[in-house]
PDB file of C-alpha atoms in Angstrom:
ATOM      1  CA  UNK A 260      -6.750  10.982   2.047  1.00 54.00           C
ATOM      2  CA  UNK A 261      -6.554  12.204  -1.554  1.00 56.00           C
ATOM      3  CA  UNK A 262      -2.778  11.648  -1.540  1.00 72.00           C
ATOM      4  CA  UNK A 263      -3.255   8.203  -0.071  1.00 69.00           C
ATOM      5  CA  UNK A 264      -5.742   7.376  -2.831  1.00 70.00           C
ATOM      6  CA  UNK A 265      -3.470   8.758  -5.531  1.00 73.00           C
ATOM      7  CA  UNK A 266      -0.619   6.744  -4.087  1.00 91.00           C
ATOM      8  CA  UNK A 267      -2.679   3.506  -4.164  1.00 95.00           C
ATOM      9  CA  UNK A 268      -3.699   4.350  -7.760  1.00 96.00           C
ATOM     10  CA  UNK A 269      -0.045   4.594  -8.772  1.00 96.00           C
ATOM     11  CA  UNK A 270       0.937   1.487  -6.807  1.00 97.00           C
ATOM     12  CA  UNK A 271      -1.751  -0.745  -8.324  1.00 97.00           C
ATOM     13  CA  UNK A 272      -1.110   0.800 -11.761  1.00 97.00           C
ATOM     14  CA  UNK A 273       2.581  -0.078 -11.440  1.00 98.00           C
ATOM     15  CA  UNK A 274       1.663  -3.629 -10.389  1.00 97.00           C
ATOM     16  CA  UNK A 275      -0.595  -4.103 -13.439  1.00 97.00           C
ATOM     17  CA  UNK A 276       2.290  -5.009 -15.735  1.00 97.00           C
ATOM     18  CA  UNK A 277       4.042  -8.412 -15.907  1.00 95.00           C
ATOM     19  CA  UNK A 278       7.506  -6.931 -16.555  1.00 96.00           C
ATOM     20  CA  UNK A 279       7.243  -4.616 -13.568  1.00 97.00           C
ATOM     21  CA  UNK A 280       6.043  -7.519 -11.411  1.00 97.00           C
ATOM     22  CA  UNK A 281       9.092  -9.546 -12.550  1.00 96.00           C
ATOM     23  CA  UNK A 282      11.339  -6.634 -11.610  1.00 97.00           C
ATOM     24  CA  UNK A 283       9.666  -6.386  -8.185  1.00 97.00           C
ATOM     25  CA  UNK A 284       9.986 -10.147  -7.682  1.00 96.00           C
ATOM     26  CA  UNK A 285      13.722  -9.873  -8.391  1.00 96.00           C
ATOM     27  CA  UNK A 286      14.107  -6.845  -6.090  1.00 96.00           C
ATOM     28  CA  UNK A 287      12.243  -8.541  -3.251  1.00 95.00           C
ATOM     29  CA  UNK A 288      15.193 -10.964  -3.128  1.00 94.00           C
ATOM     30  CA  UNK A 289      17.612  -8.073  -2.647  1.00 93.00           C
ATOM     31  CA  UNK A 290      18.847  -4.797  -4.133  1.00 94.00           C
ATOM     32  CA  UNK A 291      20.474  -5.050  -7.548  1.00 95.00           C
ATOM     33  CA  UNK A 292      21.860  -2.964 -10.411  1.00 95.00           C
ATOM     34  CA  UNK A 293      19.729  -1.887 -13.379  1.00 95.00           C
ATOM     35  CA  UNK A 294      21.785  -4.097 -15.713  1.00 93.00           C
ATOM     36  CA  UNK A 295      21.176  -7.145 -13.483  1.00 94.00           C
ATOM     37  CA  UNK A 296      17.519  -6.234 -13.389  1.00 94.00           C
ATOM     38  CA  UNK A 297      17.426  -6.038 -17.198  1.00 94.00           C
ATOM     39  CA  UNK A 298      19.279  -9.347 -17.791  1.00 94.00           C
ATOM     40  CA  UNK A 299      16.307 -11.768 -17.552  1.00 93.00           C
ATOM     41  CA  UNK A 300      14.016  -9.379 -19.458  1.00 94.00           C
ATOM     42  CA  UNK A 301      13.706  -9.616 -23.237  1.00 88.00           C
ATOM     43  CA  UNK A 302      13.816  -5.866 -23.821  1.00 92.00           C
ATOM     44  CA  UNK A 303      16.142  -2.921 -24.358  1.00 92.00           C
ATOM     45  CA  UNK A 304      17.733  -1.037 -21.465  1.00 92.00           C
ATOM     46  CA  UNK A 305      15.706   2.145 -22.266  1.00 93.00           C
ATOM     47  CA  UNK A 306      12.497   0.065 -22.026  1.00 95.00           C
ATOM     48  CA  UNK A 307      13.635  -1.294 -18.659  1.00 95.00           C
ATOM     49  CA  UNK A 308      14.426   2.266 -17.529  1.00 95.00           C
ATOM     50  CA  UNK A 309      10.888   3.329 -18.463  1.00 97.00           C
ATOM     51  CA  UNK A 310       9.426   0.567 -16.282  1.00 97.00           C
ATOM     52  CA  UNK A 311      11.820   1.595 -13.508  1.00 97.00           C
ATOM     53  CA  UNK A 312      10.538   5.192 -13.764  1.00 97.00           C
ATOM     54  CA  UNK A 313       6.947   3.942 -13.266  1.00 97.00           C
ATOM     55  CA  UNK A 314       8.047   1.809 -10.306  1.00 97.00           C
ATOM     56  CA  UNK A 315       9.895   4.740  -8.709  1.00 96.00           C
ATOM     57  CA  UNK A 316       6.964   7.141  -9.276  1.00 95.00           C
ATOM     58  CA  UNK A 317       4.667   4.646  -7.539  1.00 95.00           C
ATOM     59  CA  UNK A 318       6.971   4.508  -4.525  1.00 94.00           C
ATOM     60  CA  UNK A 319       7.498   0.743  -4.906  1.00 96.00           C
ATOM     61  CA  UNK A 320      11.177   1.044  -5.819  1.00 96.00           C
ATOM     62  CA  UNK A 321      13.976   3.500  -5.221  1.00 95.00           C
ATOM     63  CA  UNK A 322      17.308   3.713  -6.990  1.00 95.00           C
ATOM     64  CA  UNK A 323      20.631   5.357  -6.262  1.00 95.00           C
ATOM     65  CA  UNK A 324      23.479   6.035  -8.617  1.00 94.00           C
ATOM     66  CA  UNK A 325      27.006   5.447  -7.409  1.00 93.00           C
ATOM     67  CA  UNK A 326      29.626   6.074 -10.087  1.00 94.00           C
ATOM     68  CA  UNK A 327      28.328   4.395 -13.223  1.00 92.00           C
ATOM     69  CA  UNK A 328      26.123   1.875 -11.449  1.00 93.00           C
ATOM     70  CA  UNK A 329      22.489   2.540 -10.534  1.00 94.00           C
ATOM     71  CA  UNK A 330      21.332   0.227  -7.734  1.00 96.00           C
ATOM     72  CA  UNK A 331      17.615  -0.422  -7.209  1.00 97.00           C
ATOM     73  CA  UNK A 332      15.871  -1.609  -4.091  1.00 96.00           C
ATOM     74  CA  UNK A 333      12.299  -2.339  -3.132  1.00 95.00           C
ATOM     75  CA  UNK A 334      10.300   0.000  -0.863  1.00 94.00           C
ATOM     76  CA  UNK A 335       8.442  -2.355   1.460  1.00 91.00           C
ATOM     77  CA  UNK A 336       6.107   0.392   2.793  1.00 92.00           C
ATOM     78  CA  UNK A 337       4.370   0.919  -0.576  1.00 93.00           C
ATOM     79  CA  UNK A 338       4.072  -2.840  -1.097  1.00 93.00           C
ATOM     80  CA  UNK A 339       2.677  -3.102   2.440  1.00 94.00           C
ATOM     81  CA  UNK A 340       0.025  -0.420   1.862  1.00 95.00           C
ATOM     82  CA  UNK A 341      -1.319  -2.291  -1.191  1.00 96.00           C
ATOM     83  CA  UNK A 342      -1.259  -5.612   0.675  1.00 96.00           C
ATOM     84  CA  UNK A 343      -3.025  -3.998   3.653  1.00 96.00           C
ATOM     85  CA  UNK A 344      -5.788  -2.596   1.454  1.00 97.00           C
ATOM     86  CA  UNK A 345      -6.495  -6.087   0.038  1.00 96.00           C
ATOM     87  CA  UNK A 346      -6.159  -7.656   3.462  1.00 96.00           C
ATOM     88  CA  UNK A 347      -8.828  -5.315   4.902  1.00 96.00           C
ATOM     89  CA  UNK A 348     -11.264  -6.225   2.122  1.00 96.00           C
ATOM     90  CA  UNK A 349     -10.724  -9.936   2.825  1.00 94.00           C
ATOM     91  CA  UNK A 350     -11.286  -9.452   6.572  1.00 94.00           C
ATOM     92  CA  UNK A 351     -14.499  -7.477   5.922  1.00 94.00           C
ATOM     93  CA  UNK A 352     -15.674 -10.160   3.523  1.00 92.00           C
ATOM     94  CA  UNK A 353     -14.909 -12.924   6.042  1.00 92.00           C
ATOM     95  CA  UNK A 354     -16.702 -11.013   8.837  1.00 91.00           C
ATOM     96  CA  UNK A 355     -19.726 -10.565   6.596  1.00 87.00           C
ATOM     97  CA  UNK A 356     -19.736 -14.337   5.856  1.00 85.00           C
ATOM     98  CA  UNK A 357     -19.417 -15.101   9.557  1.00 84.00           C
ATOM     99  CA  UNK A 358     -22.319 -12.773  10.361  1.00 84.00           C
ATOM    100  CA  UNK A 359     -24.395 -14.485   7.707  1.00 81.00           C
ATOM    101  CA  UNK A 360     -23.508 -17.900   9.145  1.00 83.00           C
ATOM    102  CA  UNK A 361     -24.531 -16.790  12.637  1.00 83.00           C
ATOM    103  CA  UNK A 362     -27.805 -15.408  11.301  1.00 81.00           C
ATOM    104  CA  UNK A 363     -28.574 -18.677   9.503  1.00 84.00           C
ATOM    105  CA  UNK A 364     -27.774 -20.601  12.692  1.00 86.00           C
ATOM    106  CA  UNK A 365     -30.190 -18.374  14.665  1.00 88.00           C
ATOM    107  CA  UNK A 366     -32.928 -18.935  12.086  1.00 85.00           C
ATOM    108  CA  UNK A 367     -32.272 -22.691  12.198  1.00 84.00           C
ATOM    109  CA  UNK A 368     -32.387 -22.781  16.021  1.00 82.00           C
TER     110      UNK A 368
ATOM    111  CA  UNK B 684       1.112 -18.999 -16.610  1.00 55.00           C
ATOM    112  CA  UNK B 685       0.293 -16.472 -19.335  1.00 56.00           C
ATOM    113  CA  UNK B 686      -3.384 -16.524 -18.274  1.00 72.00           C
ATOM    114  CA  UNK B 687      -2.383 -16.111 -14.671  1.00 70.00           C
ATOM    115  CA  UNK B 688      -0.251 -13.110 -15.588  1.00 70.00           C
ATOM    116  CA  UNK B 689      -3.023 -11.615 -17.726  1.00 74.00           C
ATOM    117  CA  UNK B 690      -5.421 -12.132 -14.858  1.00 91.00           C
ATOM    118  CA  UNK B 691      -3.119 -10.352 -12.388  1.00 95.00           C
ATOM    119  CA  UNK B 692      -2.705  -7.536 -14.951  1.00 96.00           C
ATOM    120  CA  UNK B 693      -6.488  -7.068 -15.090  1.00 96.00           C
ATOM    121  CA  UNK B 694      -6.877  -7.386 -11.327  1.00 97.00           C
ATOM    122  CA  UNK B 695      -4.253  -4.759 -10.470  1.00 97.00           C
ATOM    123  CA  UNK B 696      -5.525  -2.555 -13.312  1.00 97.00           C
ATOM    124  CA  UNK B 697      -9.043  -2.734 -11.864  1.00 98.00           C
ATOM    125  CA  UNK B 698      -7.669  -1.864  -8.414  1.00 97.00           C
ATOM    126  CA  UNK B 699      -5.847   1.221  -9.739  1.00 97.00           C
ATOM    127  CA  UNK B 700      -8.956   3.407  -9.613  1.00 97.00           C
ATOM    128  CA  UNK B 701     -10.418   5.039  -6.458  1.00 95.00           C
ATOM    129  CA  UNK B 702     -14.076   4.594  -7.557  1.00 96.00           C
ATOM    130  CA  UNK B 703     -13.566   0.899  -8.219  1.00 97.00           C
ATOM    131  CA  UNK B 704     -11.809   0.512  -4.853  1.00 97.00           C
ATOM    132  CA  UNK B 705     -14.796   2.220  -3.158  1.00 96.00           C
ATOM    133  CA  UNK B 706     -17.139  -0.211  -4.951  1.00 97.00           C
ATOM    134  CA  UNK B 707     -15.007  -3.166  -3.814  1.00 97.00           C
ATOM    135  CA  UNK B 708     -14.919  -1.827  -0.248  1.00 96.00           C
ATOM    136  CA  UNK B 709     -18.732  -1.676  -0.272  1.00 96.00           C
ATOM    137  CA  UNK B 710     -19.037  -5.163  -1.796  1.00 96.00           C
ATOM    138  CA  UNK B 711     -16.634  -6.683   0.726  1.00 95.00           C
ATOM    139  CA  UNK B 712     -19.306  -5.876   3.338  1.00 94.00           C
ATOM    140  CA  UNK B 713     -21.878  -7.907   1.394  1.00 93.00           C
ATOM    141  CA  UNK B 714     -23.592  -8.281  -1.995  1.00 94.00           C
ATOM    142  CA  UNK B 715     -25.665  -5.311  -3.120  1.00 95.00           C
ATOM    143  CA  UNK B 716     -27.633  -3.940  -6.072  1.00 95.00           C
ATOM    144  CA  UNK B 717     -26.078  -1.666  -8.705  1.00 95.00           C
ATOM    145  CA  UNK B 718     -28.270   1.244  -7.546  1.00 93.00           C
ATOM    146  CA  UNK B 719     -27.063   0.806  -3.951  1.00 94.00           C
ATOM    147  CA  UNK B 720     -23.519   0.607  -5.229  1.00 94.00           C
ATOM    148  CA  UNK B 721     -24.014   3.854  -7.194  1.00 94.00           C
ATOM    149  CA  UNK B 722     -25.626   5.798  -4.295  1.00 94.00           C
ATOM    150  CA  UNK B 723     -22.459   7.015  -2.501  1.00 93.00           C
ATOM    151  CA  UNK B 724     -20.679   7.728  -5.810  1.00 94.00           C
ATOM    152  CA  UNK B 725     -20.912  11.167  -7.408  1.00 88.00           C
ATOM    153  CA  UNK B 726     -21.446   9.868 -10.941  1.00 92.00           C
ATOM    154  CA  UNK B 727     -24.063   8.716 -13.410  1.00 92.00           C
ATOM    155  CA  UNK B 728     -25.361   5.155 -13.473  1.00 92.00           C
ATOM    156  CA  UNK B 729     -23.759   4.496 -16.925  1.00 93.00           C
ATOM    157  CA  UNK B 730     -20.389   5.576 -15.469  1.00 95.00           C
ATOM    158  CA  UNK B 731     -20.884   3.182 -12.561  1.00 95.00           C
ATOM    159  CA  UNK B 732     -21.813   0.430 -15.029  1.00 95.00           C
ATOM    160  CA  UNK B 733     -18.556   1.043 -16.898  1.00 97.00           C
ATOM    161  CA  UNK B 734     -16.567   0.599 -13.704  1.00 97.00           C
ATOM    162  CA  UNK B 735     -18.591  -2.520 -12.955  1.00 97.00           C
ATOM    163  CA  UNK B 736     -17.684  -3.921 -16.401  1.00 97.00           C
ATOM    164  CA  UNK B 737     -13.968  -3.450 -15.603  1.00 97.00           C
ATOM    165  CA  UNK B 738     -14.428  -5.109 -12.194  1.00 97.00           C
ATOM    166  CA  UNK B 739     -16.251  -8.059 -13.743  1.00 96.00           C
ATOM    167  CA  UNK B 740     -13.677  -8.460 -16.543  1.00 95.00           C
ATOM    168  CA  UNK B 741     -10.934  -8.579 -13.894  1.00 95.00           C
ATOM    169  CA  UNK B 742     -12.756 -11.358 -12.032  1.00 94.00           C
ATOM    170  CA  UNK B 743     -13.001  -9.256  -8.849  1.00 96.00           C
ATOM    171  CA  UNK B 744     -16.782  -8.931  -9.003  1.00 96.00           C
ATOM    172  CA  UNK B 745     -19.673 -10.867 -10.471  1.00 95.00           C
ATOM    173  CA  UNK B 746     -23.235  -9.719 -10.980  1.00 95.00           C
ATOM    174  CA  UNK B 747     -26.536 -11.433 -11.611  1.00 95.00           C
ATOM    175  CA  UNK B 748     -29.771  -9.959 -12.872  1.00 94.00           C
ATOM    176  CA  UNK B 749     -33.009 -11.055 -11.274  1.00 93.00           C
ATOM    177  CA  UNK B 750     -36.035  -9.237 -12.672  1.00 94.00           C
ATOM    178  CA  UNK B 751     -35.065  -5.571 -12.857  1.00 92.00           C
ATOM    179  CA  UNK B 752     -32.406  -5.735 -10.157  1.00 93.00           C
ATOM    180  CA  UNK B 753     -28.745  -6.516 -10.829  1.00 94.00           C
ATOM    181  CA  UNK B 754     -26.995  -7.762  -7.693  1.00 96.00           C
ATOM    182  CA  UNK B 755     -23.208  -7.578  -7.420  1.00 97.00           C
ATOM    183  CA  UNK B 756     -20.927  -9.580  -5.193  1.00 96.00           C
ATOM    184  CA  UNK B 757     -17.200  -9.756  -4.619  1.00 95.00           C
ATOM    185  CA  UNK B 758     -15.116 -12.689  -5.915  1.00 94.00           C
ATOM    186  CA  UNK B 759     -12.730 -13.427  -3.045  1.00 91.00           C
ATOM    187  CA  UNK B 760     -10.477 -15.696  -5.174  1.00 92.00           C
ATOM    188  CA  UNK B 761      -9.309 -12.852  -7.442  1.00 93.00           C
ATOM    189  CA  UNK B 762      -8.765 -10.586  -4.443  1.00 93.00           C
ATOM    190  CA  UNK B 763      -6.844 -13.428  -2.780  1.00 93.00           C
ATOM    191  CA  UNK B 764      -4.526 -13.963  -5.771  1.00 94.00           C
ATOM    192  CA  UNK B 765      -3.505 -10.298  -5.744  1.00 96.00           C
ATOM    193  CA  UNK B 766      -2.999 -10.340  -1.967  1.00 96.00           C
ATOM    194  CA  UNK B 767      -0.970 -13.559  -2.254  1.00 96.00           C
ATOM    195  CA  UNK B 768       1.307 -12.068  -4.898  1.00 97.00           C
ATOM    196  CA  UNK B 769       2.117  -9.101  -2.616  1.00 96.00           C
ATOM    197  CA  UNK B 770       2.422 -11.377   0.394  1.00 96.00           C
ATOM    198  CA  UNK B 771       5.074 -13.519  -1.370  1.00 96.00           C
ATOM    199  CA  UNK B 772       7.122 -10.440  -2.223  1.00 96.00           C
ATOM    200  CA  UNK B 773       7.013  -9.333   1.432  1.00 94.00           C
ATOM    201  CA  UNK B 774       8.090 -12.794   2.649  1.00 94.00           C
ATOM    202  CA  UNK B 775      10.983 -12.889   0.157  1.00 94.00           C
ATOM    203  CA  UNK B 776      12.021  -9.410   1.238  1.00 92.00           C
ATOM    204  CA  UNK B 777      11.888 -10.358   4.944  1.00 91.00           C
ATOM    205  CA  UNK B 778      13.892 -13.563   4.279  1.00 91.00           C
ATOM    206  CA  UNK B 779      16.487 -11.554   2.422  1.00 87.00           C
ATOM    207  CA  UNK B 780      16.738  -9.123   5.357  1.00 85.00           C
ATOM    208  CA  UNK B 781      17.033 -12.014   7.800  1.00 84.00           C
ATOM    209  CA  UNK B 782      19.776 -13.608   5.686  1.00 84.00           C
ATOM    210  CA  UNK B 783      21.626 -10.297   5.645  1.00 81.00           C
ATOM    211  CA  UNK B 784      21.258 -10.007   9.420  1.00 82.00           C
ATOM    212  CA  UNK B 785      22.672 -13.513   9.932  1.00 84.00           C
ATOM    213  CA  UNK B 786      25.564 -12.741   7.593  1.00 81.00           C
ATOM    214  CA  UNK B 787      26.385  -9.546   9.503  1.00 84.00           C
ATOM    215  CA  UNK B 788      26.225 -11.473  12.792  1.00 86.00           C
ATOM    216  CA  UNK B 789      28.660 -14.099  11.384  1.00 88.00           C
ATOM    217  CA  UNK B 790      31.049 -11.363  10.261  1.00 85.00           C
ATOM    218  CA  UNK B 791      30.799  -9.713  13.702  1.00 84.00           C
ATOM    219  CA  UNK B 792      31.450 -13.042  15.497  1.00 82.00           C
TER     220      UNK B 792
END
């Protein structure tokens, strides 16, 4: 449970940056090299690598070096866990609203 | 667009803390007072108030004071924007996989 919490902390922390979200948006359309990932970003390669380190630590991205090229890909499980957490809150909130609606209907009847 | 990005930054930042996620989980089951919100948390009321400030700044929660009681409720729109962002990434990733599958099938045929 603690690990799960820590992992959600790191995932949401990684998502809290616009550059890292751009990188994830690019990677969700397919694996790509670090230099391709850096191309649309107005920053140095070391800065991109730092963001990549945060993304890898959070479990949202993994990378593999083959020769001189490092290829990055998205980890859908980590993305899914964050989405699921938000999804559960929405369902609870909707159920609560529904319960309230039913109660109001009972009072009205 | 910049505001939207800043808002997602704040939302994901607010979500990156286990206490704030517990508070959101409680609030998704219905509005409640700050003292009720603080009850299951092993921390002082000022510490809870600090977390509440972060949640309100992110747009995930709003609170209203009536007499001596401050009541908090969840803001489903902010929660929805974060969920939607993750949802889009998943859809893109699934489409990319599907495209790859079709390509492999074409090669095989």
